[in-house]
């Protein structure tokens, strides 16, 4: 969790925002940011599913 939070803070900083920065299109920014986060989560879930499938295959081979 700490790594994920740090990653988000770094991304936020790289976009040029600080807690006192005013964003002209905050709603649009929030939508784009949320879409990007959702995309990242989907990619991470897909990676975990692939890893699970690999581990499941290895387990089946060991059982046989």
mmCIF file of C-alpha atoms in Angstrom:
data_model
loop_
_atom_site.group_PDB
_atom_site.id
_atom_site.type_symbol
_atom_site.label_atom_id
_atom_site.label_comp_id
_atom_site.label_asym_id
_atom_site.label_seq_id
_atom_site.Cartn_x
_atom_site.Cartn_y
_atom_site.Cartn_z
ATOM 1 C CA UNK A 1 0.000 0.000 0.000
ATOM 2 C CA UNK A 2 2.818 2.405 0.843
ATOM 3 C CA UNK A 3 4.412 1.789 -2.568
ATOM 4 C CA UNK A 4 1.116 2.503 -4.348
ATOM 5 C CA UNK A 5 0.573 5.711 -2.382
ATOM 6 C CA UNK A 6 4.105 6.859 -3.106
ATOM 7 C CA UNK A 7 3.596 6.070 -6.793
ATOM 8 C CA UNK A 8 0.415 8.151 -6.881
ATOM 9 C CA UNK A 9 2.114 11.056 -5.127
ATOM 10 C CA UNK A 10 4.991 10.942 -7.608
ATOM 11 C CA UNK A 11 2.555 10.925 -10.535
ATOM 12 C CA UNK A 12 0.697 13.854 -9.008
ATOM 13 C CA UNK A 13 3.953 15.768 -8.605
ATOM 14 C CA UNK A 14 5.118 14.939 -12.140
ATOM 15 C CA UNK A 15 1.914 16.453 -13.491
ATOM 16 C CA UNK A 16 2.927 19.725 -11.867
ATOM 17 C CA UNK A 17 0.388 19.742 -9.093
ATOM 18 C CA UNK A 18 0.982 20.555 -5.476
ATOM 19 C CA UNK A 19 -1.599 20.832 -2.711
ATOM 20 C CA UNK A 20 -1.880 24.576 -3.404
ATOM 21 C CA UNK A 21 -2.024 24.345 -7.224
ATOM 22 C CA UNK A 22 -5.305 25.405 -8.797
ATOM 23 C CA UNK A 23 -6.510 23.242 -11.657
ATOM 24 C CA UNK A 24 -8.602 25.025 -14.278
ATOM 25 C CA UNK A 25 -10.446 21.882 -15.357
ATOM 26 C CA UNK A 26 -10.514 19.875 -12.154
ATOM 27 C CA UNK A 27 -13.471 17.710 -13.206
ATOM 28 C CA UNK A 28 -11.874 16.795 -16.528
ATOM 29 C CA UNK A 29 -8.583 16.143 -14.808
ATOM 30 C CA UNK A 30 -10.280 13.920 -12.221
ATOM 31 C CA UNK A 31 -12.026 11.918 -14.960
ATOM 32 C CA UNK A 32 -8.787 11.379 -16.897
ATOM 33 C CA UNK A 33 -6.908 10.493 -13.723
ATOM 34 C CA UNK A 34 -9.591 8.001 -12.686
ATOM 35 C CA UNK A 35 -9.575 6.422 -16.157
ATOM 36 C CA UNK A 36 -5.811 6.040 -15.979
ATOM 37 C CA UNK A 37 -6.010 4.459 -12.526
ATOM 38 C CA UNK A 38 -8.705 2.051 -13.667
ATOM 39 C CA UNK A 39 -6.566 1.084 -16.664
ATOM 40 C CA UNK A 40 -3.603 0.441 -14.359
ATOM 41 C CA UNK A 41 -5.736 -1.663 -12.015
ATOM 42 C CA UNK A 42 -7.076 -3.731 -14.906
ATOM 43 C CA UNK A 43 -3.516 -4.329 -16.133
ATOM 44 C CA UNK A 44 -2.409 -5.385 -12.647
ATOM 45 C CA UNK A 45 -5.385 -7.735 -12.303
ATOM 46 C CA UNK A 46 -4.605 -9.287 -15.699
ATOM 47 C CA UNK A 47 -0.982 -9.814 -14.627
ATOM 48 C CA UNK A 48 -2.135 -11.523 -11.432
ATOM 49 C CA UNK A 49 -4.560 -13.711 -13.359
ATOM 50 C CA UNK A 50 -1.763 -14.758 -15.725
ATOM 51 C CA UNK A 51 0.502 -15.498 -12.767
ATOM 52 C CA UNK A 52 -2.253 -17.548 -11.121
ATOM 53 C CA UNK A 53 -2.764 -19.534 -14.320
ATOM 54 C CA UNK A 54 0.961 -20.253 -14.514
ATOM 55 C CA UNK A 55 1.066 -21.363 -10.892
ATOM 56 C CA UNK A 56 -2.030 -23.496 -11.393
ATOM 57 C CA UNK A 57 -0.365 -25.218 -14.381
ATOM 58 C CA UNK A 58 2.781 -25.871 -12.364
ATOM 59 C CA UNK A 59 0.721 -27.301 -9.510
ATOM 60 C CA UNK A 60 -1.113 -29.630 -11.882
ATOM 61 C CA UNK A 61 2.211 -30.874 -13.286
ATOM 62 C CA UNK A 62 3.516 -31.558 -9.786
ATOM 63 C CA UNK A 63 0.350 -33.480 -8.881
ATOM 64 C CA UNK A 64 0.617 -35.688 -11.992
#
